[in-house]
mmCIF file of C-alpha atoms in Angstrom:
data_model
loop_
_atom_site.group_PDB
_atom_site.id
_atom_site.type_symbol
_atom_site.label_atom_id
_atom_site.label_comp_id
_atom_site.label_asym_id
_atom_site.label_seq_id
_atom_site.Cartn_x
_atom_site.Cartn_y
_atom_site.Cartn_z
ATOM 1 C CA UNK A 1 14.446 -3.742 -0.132
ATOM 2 C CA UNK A 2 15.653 -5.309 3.243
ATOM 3 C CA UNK A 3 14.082 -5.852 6.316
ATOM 4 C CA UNK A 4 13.067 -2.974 8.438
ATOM 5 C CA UNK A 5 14.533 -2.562 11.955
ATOM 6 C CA UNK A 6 11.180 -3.722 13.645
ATOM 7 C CA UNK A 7 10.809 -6.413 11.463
ATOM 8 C CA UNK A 8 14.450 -7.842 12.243
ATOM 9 C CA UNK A 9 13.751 -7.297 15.911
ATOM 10 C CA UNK A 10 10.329 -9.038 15.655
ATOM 11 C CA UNK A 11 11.993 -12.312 13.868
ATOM 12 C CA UNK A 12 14.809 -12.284 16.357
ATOM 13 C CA UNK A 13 12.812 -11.849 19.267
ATOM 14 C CA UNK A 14 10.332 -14.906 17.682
ATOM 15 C CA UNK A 15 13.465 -17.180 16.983
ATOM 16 C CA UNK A 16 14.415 -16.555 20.433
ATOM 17 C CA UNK A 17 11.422 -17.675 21.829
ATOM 18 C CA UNK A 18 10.884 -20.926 19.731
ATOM 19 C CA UNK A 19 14.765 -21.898 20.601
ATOM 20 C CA UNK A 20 13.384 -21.876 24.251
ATOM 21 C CA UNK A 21 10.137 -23.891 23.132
ATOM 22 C CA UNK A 22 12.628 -26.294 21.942
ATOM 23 C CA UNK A 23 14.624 -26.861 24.824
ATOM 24 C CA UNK A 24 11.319 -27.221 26.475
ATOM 25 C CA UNK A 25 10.246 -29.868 24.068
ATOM 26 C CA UNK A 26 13.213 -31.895 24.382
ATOM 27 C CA UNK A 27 13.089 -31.555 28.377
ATOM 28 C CA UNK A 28 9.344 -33.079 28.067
ATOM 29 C CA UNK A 29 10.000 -35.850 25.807
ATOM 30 C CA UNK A 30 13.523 -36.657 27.296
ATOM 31 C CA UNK A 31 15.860 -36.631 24.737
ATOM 32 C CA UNK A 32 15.573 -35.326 20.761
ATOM 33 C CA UNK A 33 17.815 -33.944 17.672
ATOM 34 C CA UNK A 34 18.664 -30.754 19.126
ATOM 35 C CA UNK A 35 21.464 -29.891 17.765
ATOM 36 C CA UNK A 36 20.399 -29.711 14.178
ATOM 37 C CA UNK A 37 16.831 -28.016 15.559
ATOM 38 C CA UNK A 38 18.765 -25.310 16.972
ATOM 39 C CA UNK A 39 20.855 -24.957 13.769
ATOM 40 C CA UNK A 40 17.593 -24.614 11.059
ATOM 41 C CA UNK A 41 15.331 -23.070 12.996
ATOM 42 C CA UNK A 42 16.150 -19.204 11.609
ATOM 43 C CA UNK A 43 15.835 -20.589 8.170
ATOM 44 C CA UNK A 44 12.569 -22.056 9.451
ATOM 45 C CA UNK A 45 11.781 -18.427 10.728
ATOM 46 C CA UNK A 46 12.417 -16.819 8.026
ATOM 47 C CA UNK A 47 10.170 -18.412 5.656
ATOM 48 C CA UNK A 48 6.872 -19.465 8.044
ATOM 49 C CA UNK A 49 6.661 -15.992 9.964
ATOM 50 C CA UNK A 50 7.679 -13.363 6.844
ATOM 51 C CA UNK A 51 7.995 -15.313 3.430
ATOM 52 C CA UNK A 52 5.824 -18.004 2.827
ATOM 53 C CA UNK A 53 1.644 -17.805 2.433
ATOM 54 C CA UNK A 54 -0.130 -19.913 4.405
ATOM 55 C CA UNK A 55 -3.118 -20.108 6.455
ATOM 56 C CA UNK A 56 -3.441 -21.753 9.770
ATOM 57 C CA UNK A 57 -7.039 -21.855 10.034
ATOM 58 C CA UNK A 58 -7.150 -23.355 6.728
ATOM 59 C CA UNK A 59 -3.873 -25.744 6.219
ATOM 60 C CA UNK A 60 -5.302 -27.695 3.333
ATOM 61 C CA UNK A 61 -5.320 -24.344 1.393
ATOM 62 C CA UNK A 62 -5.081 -25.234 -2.058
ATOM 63 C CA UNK A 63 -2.432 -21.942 -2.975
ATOM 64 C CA UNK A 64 -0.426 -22.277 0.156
ATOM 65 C CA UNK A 65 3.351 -22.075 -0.130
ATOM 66 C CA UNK A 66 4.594 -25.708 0.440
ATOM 67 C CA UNK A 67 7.177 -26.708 2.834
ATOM 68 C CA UNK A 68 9.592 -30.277 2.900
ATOM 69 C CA UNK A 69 11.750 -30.552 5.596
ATOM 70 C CA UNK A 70 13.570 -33.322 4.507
ATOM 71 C CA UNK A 71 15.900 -33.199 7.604
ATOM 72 C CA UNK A 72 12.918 -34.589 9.409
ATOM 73 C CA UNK A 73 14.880 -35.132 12.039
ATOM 74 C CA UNK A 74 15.205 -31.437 12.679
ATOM 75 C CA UNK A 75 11.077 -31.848 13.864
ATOM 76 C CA UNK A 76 11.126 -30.954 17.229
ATOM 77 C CA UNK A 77 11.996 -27.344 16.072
ATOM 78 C CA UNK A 78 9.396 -27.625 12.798
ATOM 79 C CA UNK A 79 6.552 -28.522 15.905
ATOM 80 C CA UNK A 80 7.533 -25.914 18.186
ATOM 81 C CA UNK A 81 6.568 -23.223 14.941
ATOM 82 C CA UNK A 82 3.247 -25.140 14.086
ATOM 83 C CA UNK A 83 2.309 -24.924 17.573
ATOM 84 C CA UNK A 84 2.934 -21.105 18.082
ATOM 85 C CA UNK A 85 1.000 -20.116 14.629
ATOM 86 C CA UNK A 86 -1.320 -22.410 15.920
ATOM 87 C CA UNK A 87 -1.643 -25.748 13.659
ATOM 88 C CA UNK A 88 -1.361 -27.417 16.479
ATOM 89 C CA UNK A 89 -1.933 -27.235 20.554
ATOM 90 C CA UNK A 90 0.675 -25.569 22.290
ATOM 91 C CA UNK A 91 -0.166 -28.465 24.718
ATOM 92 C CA UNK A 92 0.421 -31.042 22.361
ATOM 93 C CA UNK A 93 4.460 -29.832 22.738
ATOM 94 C CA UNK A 94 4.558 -31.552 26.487
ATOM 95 C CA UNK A 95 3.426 -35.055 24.577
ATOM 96 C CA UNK A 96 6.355 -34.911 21.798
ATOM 97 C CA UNK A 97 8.226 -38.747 21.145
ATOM 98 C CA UNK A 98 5.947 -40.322 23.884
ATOM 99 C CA UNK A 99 3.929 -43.391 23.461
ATOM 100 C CA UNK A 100 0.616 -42.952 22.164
ATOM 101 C CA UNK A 101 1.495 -39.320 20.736
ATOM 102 C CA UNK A 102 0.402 -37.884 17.369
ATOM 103 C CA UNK A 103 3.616 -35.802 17.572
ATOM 104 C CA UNK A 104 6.214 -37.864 16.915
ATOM 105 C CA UNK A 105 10.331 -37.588 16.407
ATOM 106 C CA UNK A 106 8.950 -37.204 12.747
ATOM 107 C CA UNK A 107 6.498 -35.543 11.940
ATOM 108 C CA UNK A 108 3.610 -37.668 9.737
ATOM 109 C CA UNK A 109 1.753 -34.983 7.668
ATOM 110 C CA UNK A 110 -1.499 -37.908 7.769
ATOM 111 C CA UNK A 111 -1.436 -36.967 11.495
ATOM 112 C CA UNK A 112 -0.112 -33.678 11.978
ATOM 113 C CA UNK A 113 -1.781 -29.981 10.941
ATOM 114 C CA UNK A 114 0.360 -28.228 8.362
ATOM 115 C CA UNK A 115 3.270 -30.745 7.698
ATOM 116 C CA UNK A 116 3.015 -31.047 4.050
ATOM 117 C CA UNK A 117 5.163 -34.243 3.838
ATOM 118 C CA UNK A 118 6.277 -36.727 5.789
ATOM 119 C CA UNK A 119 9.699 -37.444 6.434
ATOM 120 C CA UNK A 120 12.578 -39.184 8.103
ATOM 121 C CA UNK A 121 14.009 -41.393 5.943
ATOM 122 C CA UNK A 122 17.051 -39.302 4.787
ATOM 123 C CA UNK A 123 17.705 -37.942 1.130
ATOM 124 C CA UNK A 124 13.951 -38.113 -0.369
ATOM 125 C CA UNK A 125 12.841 -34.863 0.637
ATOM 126 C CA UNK A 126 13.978 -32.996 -2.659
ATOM 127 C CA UNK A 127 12.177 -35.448 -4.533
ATOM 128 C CA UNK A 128 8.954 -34.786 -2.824
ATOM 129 C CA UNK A 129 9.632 -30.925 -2.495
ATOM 130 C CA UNK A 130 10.338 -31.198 -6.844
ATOM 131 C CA UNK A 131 6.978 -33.343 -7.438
ATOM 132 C CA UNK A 132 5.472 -30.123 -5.720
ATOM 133 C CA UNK A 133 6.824 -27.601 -7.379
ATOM 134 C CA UNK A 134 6.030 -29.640 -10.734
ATOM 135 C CA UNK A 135 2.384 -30.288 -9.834
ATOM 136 C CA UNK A 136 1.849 -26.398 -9.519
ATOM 137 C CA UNK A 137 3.308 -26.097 -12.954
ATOM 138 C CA UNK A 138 1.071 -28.430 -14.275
ATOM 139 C CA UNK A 139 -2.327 -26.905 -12.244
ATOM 140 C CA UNK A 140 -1.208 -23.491 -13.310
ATOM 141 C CA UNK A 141 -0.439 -22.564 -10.076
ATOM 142 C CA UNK A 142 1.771 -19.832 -8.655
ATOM 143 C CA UNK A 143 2.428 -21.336 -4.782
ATOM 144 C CA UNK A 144 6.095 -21.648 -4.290
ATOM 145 C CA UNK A 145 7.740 -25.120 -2.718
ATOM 146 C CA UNK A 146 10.939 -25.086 -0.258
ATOM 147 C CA UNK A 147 12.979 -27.345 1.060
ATOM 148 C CA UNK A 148 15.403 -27.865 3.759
ATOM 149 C CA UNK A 149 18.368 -30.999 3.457
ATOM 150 C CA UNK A 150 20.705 -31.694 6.323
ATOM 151 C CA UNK A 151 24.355 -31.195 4.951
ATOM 152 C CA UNK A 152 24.867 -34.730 6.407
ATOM 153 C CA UNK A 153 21.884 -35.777 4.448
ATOM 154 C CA UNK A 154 23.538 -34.906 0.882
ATOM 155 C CA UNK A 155 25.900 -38.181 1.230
ATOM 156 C CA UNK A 156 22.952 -39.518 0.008
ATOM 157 C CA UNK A 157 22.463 -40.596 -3.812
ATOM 158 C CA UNK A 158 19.013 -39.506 -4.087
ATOM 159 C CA UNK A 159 19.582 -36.029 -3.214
ATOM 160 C CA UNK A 160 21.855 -35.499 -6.498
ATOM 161 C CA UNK A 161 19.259 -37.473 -8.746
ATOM 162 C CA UNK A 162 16.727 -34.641 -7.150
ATOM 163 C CA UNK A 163 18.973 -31.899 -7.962
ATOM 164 C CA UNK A 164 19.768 -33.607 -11.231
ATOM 165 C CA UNK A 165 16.139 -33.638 -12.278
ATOM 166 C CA UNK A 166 15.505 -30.267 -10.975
ATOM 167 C CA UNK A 167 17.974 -28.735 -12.938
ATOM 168 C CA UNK A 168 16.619 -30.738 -16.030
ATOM 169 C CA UNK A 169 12.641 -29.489 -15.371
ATOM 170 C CA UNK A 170 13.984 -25.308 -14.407
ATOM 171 C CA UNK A 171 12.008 -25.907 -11.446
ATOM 172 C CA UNK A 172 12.774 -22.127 -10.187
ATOM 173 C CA UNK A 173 9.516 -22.104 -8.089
ATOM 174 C CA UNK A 174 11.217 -24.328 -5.921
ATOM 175 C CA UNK A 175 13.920 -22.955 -3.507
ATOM 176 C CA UNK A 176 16.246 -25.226 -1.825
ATOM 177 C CA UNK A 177 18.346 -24.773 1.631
ATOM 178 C CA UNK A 178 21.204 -26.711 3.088
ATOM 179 C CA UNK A 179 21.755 -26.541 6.537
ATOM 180 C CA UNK A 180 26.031 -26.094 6.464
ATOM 181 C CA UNK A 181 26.354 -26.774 10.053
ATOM 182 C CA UNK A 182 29.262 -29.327 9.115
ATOM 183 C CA UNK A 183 28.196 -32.112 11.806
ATOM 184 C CA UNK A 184 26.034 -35.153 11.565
ATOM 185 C CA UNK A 185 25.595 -37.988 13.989
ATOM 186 C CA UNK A 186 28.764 -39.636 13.358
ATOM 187 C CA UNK A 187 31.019 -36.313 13.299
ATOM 188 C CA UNK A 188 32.378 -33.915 10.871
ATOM 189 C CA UNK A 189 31.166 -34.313 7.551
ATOM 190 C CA UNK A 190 34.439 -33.643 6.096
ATOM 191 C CA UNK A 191 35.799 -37.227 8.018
ATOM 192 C CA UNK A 192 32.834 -39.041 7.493
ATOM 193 C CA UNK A 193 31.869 -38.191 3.634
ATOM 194 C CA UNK A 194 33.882 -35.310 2.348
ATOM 195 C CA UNK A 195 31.387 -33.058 0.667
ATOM 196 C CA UNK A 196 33.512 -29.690 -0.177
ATOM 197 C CA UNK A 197 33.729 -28.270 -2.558
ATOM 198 C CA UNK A 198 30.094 -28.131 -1.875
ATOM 199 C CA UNK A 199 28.559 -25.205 -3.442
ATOM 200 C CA UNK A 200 30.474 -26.226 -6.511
ATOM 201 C CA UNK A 201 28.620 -29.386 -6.608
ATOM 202 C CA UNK A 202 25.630 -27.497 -6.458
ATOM 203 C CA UNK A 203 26.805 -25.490 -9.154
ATOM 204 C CA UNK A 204 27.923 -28.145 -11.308
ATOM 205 C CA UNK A 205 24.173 -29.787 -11.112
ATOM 206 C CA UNK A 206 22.906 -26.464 -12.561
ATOM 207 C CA UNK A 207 21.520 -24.712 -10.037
ATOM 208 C CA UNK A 208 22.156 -20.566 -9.436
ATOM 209 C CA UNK A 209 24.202 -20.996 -5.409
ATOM 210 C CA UNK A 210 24.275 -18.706 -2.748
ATOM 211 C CA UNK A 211 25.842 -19.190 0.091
ATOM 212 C CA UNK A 212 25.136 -17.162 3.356
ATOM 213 C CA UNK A 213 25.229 -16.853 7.388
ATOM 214 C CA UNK A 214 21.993 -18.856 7.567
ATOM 215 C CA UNK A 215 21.823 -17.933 11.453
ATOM 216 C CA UNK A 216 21.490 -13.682 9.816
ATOM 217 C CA UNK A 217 17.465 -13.111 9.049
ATOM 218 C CA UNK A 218 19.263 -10.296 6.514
ATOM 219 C CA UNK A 219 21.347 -12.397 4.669
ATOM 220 C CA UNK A 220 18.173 -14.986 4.387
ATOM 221 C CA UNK A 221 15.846 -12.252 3.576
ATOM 222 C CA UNK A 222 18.267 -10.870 0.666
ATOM 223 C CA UNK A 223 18.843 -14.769 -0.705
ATOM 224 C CA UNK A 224 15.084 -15.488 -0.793
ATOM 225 C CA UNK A 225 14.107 -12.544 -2.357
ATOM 226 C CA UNK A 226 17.115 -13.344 -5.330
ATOM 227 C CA UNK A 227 15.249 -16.582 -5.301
ATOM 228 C CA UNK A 228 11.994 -15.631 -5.921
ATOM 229 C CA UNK A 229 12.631 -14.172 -8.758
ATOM 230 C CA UNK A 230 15.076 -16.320 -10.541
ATOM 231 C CA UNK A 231 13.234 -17.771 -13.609
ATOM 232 C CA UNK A 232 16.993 -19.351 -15.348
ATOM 233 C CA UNK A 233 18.402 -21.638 -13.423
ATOM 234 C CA UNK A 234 17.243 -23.166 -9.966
ATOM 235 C CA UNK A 235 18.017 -21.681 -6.464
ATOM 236 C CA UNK A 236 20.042 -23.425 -4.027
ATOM 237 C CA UNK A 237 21.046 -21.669 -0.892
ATOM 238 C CA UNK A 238 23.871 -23.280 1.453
ATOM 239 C CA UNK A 239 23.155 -21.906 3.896
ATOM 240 C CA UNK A 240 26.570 -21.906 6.798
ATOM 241 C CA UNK A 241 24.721 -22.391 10.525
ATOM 242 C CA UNK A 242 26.014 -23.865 13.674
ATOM 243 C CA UNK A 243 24.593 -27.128 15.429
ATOM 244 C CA UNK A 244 23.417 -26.193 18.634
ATOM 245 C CA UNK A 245 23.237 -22.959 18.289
ATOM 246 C CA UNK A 246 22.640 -20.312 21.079
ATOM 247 C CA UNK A 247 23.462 -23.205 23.207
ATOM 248 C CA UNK A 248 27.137 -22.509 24.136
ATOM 249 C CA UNK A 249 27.971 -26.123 25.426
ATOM 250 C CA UNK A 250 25.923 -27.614 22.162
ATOM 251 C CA UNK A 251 27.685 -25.282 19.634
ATOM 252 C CA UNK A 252 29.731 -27.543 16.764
ATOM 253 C CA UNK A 253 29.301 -30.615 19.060
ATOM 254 C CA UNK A 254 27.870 -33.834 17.097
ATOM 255 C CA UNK A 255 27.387 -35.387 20.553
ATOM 256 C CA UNK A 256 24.125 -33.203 20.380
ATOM 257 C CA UNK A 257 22.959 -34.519 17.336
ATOM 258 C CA UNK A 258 21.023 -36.429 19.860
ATOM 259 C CA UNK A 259 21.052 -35.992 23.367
ATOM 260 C CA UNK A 260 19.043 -36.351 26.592
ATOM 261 C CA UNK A 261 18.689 -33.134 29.258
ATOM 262 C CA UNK A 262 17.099 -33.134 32.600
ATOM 263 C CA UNK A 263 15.761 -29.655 34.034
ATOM 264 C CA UNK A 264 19.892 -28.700 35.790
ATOM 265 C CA UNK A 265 20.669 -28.966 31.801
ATOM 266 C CA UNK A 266 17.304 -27.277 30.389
ATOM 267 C CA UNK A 267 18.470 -24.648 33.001
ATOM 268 C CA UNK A 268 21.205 -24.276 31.322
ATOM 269 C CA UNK A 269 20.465 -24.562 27.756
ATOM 270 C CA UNK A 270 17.745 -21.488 29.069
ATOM 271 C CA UNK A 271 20.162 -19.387 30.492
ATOM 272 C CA UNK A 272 22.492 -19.704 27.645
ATOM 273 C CA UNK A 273 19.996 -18.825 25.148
ATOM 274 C CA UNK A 274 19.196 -15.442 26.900
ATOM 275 C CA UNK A 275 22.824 -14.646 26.804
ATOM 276 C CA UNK A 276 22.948 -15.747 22.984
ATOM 277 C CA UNK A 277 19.914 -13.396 22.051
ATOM 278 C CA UNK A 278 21.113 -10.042 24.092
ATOM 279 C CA UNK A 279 24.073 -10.509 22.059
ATOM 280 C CA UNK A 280 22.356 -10.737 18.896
ATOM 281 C CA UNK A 281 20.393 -7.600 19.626
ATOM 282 C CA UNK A 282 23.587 -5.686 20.871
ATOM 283 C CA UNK A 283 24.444 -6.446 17.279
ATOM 284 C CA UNK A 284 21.137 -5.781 15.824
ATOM 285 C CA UNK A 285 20.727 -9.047 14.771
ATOM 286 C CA UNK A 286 24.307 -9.129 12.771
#
């Protein structure tokens, strides 16, 4: 069954607001990875405010869904969501990347509410997200683990011995997402690693591959739910998003991997992102 009408609206209007929340972040710390923020954060949506069980009052719960971003980089966008459910101070946001701040560019899961792992260092996330899914096997658990790579992130050998290993254990309570957005710091992925075919890789490592508009809460909603119940083969859901995105100037730029913005900018980036969401609702959320 898909989503209902009010339920698409009430995820579109909530990703619009937390796209804000990040421009807001990155105008109070002075700089941050926006571009690849911008280009997760519906996944990100999609699993913390419909999918995934969790308690905010309680973020030690033993049964909660786990969550590995292992584009840790991607943080300032993961923040902006803990701080709206409420893991965190919405407060806390204004201290983000400054000295002396819990919150930093990565976010350290010894120091931060609800981050389940720790992360940064590129192409170990899957590892971590697969020693989850494994321990819930072995504690006869039923929580479910997901994880988000960076497409820029899978030149990385350690990624493929994850998937590898994965494959090997049938870990189908663990759902895996790669953000396609087809730029990392140093450009196109295509010129600086090829990676396509992709999804055939993903294929070829065993694992059942979707690929989707990962910026379309229906096409997410339909490719979790076929993920949830696979019990064959692993999940893996490439998921084709655009860096920067609701931010016209941003959009498919790696220059905004990183970047710096002042308040004439944040304007900007603000204005922009109301023009990007009346679109999406003249579509009805497309």
């Amino acid at each position: 069954m898909g989503l209902s009408k009010e339920e698409l609206a009430r995820l579109e209007t909530k990703a619009h607001d937390l796209r804000h929340s990040i421009v807001n972040t990155v105008l109070f710390a002075g700089s941050g990875h926006i571009g690849g923020a911008l280009s997760a954060l519906d996944i990100m949506v999609m699993l913390y405010y419909h999918f995934m069980n969790h308690k905010p009052g309680d973020p030690h719960w033993e049964d909660r869904d786990r969550f590995v971003l292992s584009k840790g980089h991607a943080g300032i966008g993961f923040a902006s969501i803990l701080a709206d459910l409420g893991y965190i101070e919405k407060e806390q946001l204004k201290t983000f990347n400054l000295t002396g701040s819990k919150l930093g560019i990565h976010l350290d899961s010894n120091r931060i509410p609800g981050v389940d792992a720790s992360t940064g260092s590129l192409g170990h996330g899957l590892s971590i997200a697969l020693g989850m899914a494994l321990a819930a096997r072995q504690l006869k658990k039923n929580y479910r683990t997901f994880c988000i790579l960076g497409d820029g992130e899978c030149d990385e050998g350690s990624v493929w011995e994850a998937a590898m290993a994965i494959s090997h254990f049938r870990a189908t309570n663990l759902v895996t997402f790669i953000d396609r957005n087809q730029y990392m710091i140093d450009g196109n992925t295509e010129e600086v690693m090829k990676l396509e075919p992709f999804a055939e890789k993903w294929r070829a490592f065993g694992f059942d591959t979707l690929i989707i508009n990962g910026h379309s809460f229906n096409e997410l909603h339909t490719a979790i739910e076929h993920a949830l119940v696979a019990s064959e083969k692993p999940v893996a859901i490439v998921c084709n998003t655009v860096k920067g995105c609701g931010v016209n100037f941003m959009e498919g730029n790696y220059k905004w991997h990183y970047g710096a913005i002042n308040e004439d900018v944040a304007e900007q980036c603000h204005r922009s992102l109301d023009q990007y969401y009346e679109k999406r609702v003249q579509e009805k959320g497309a």
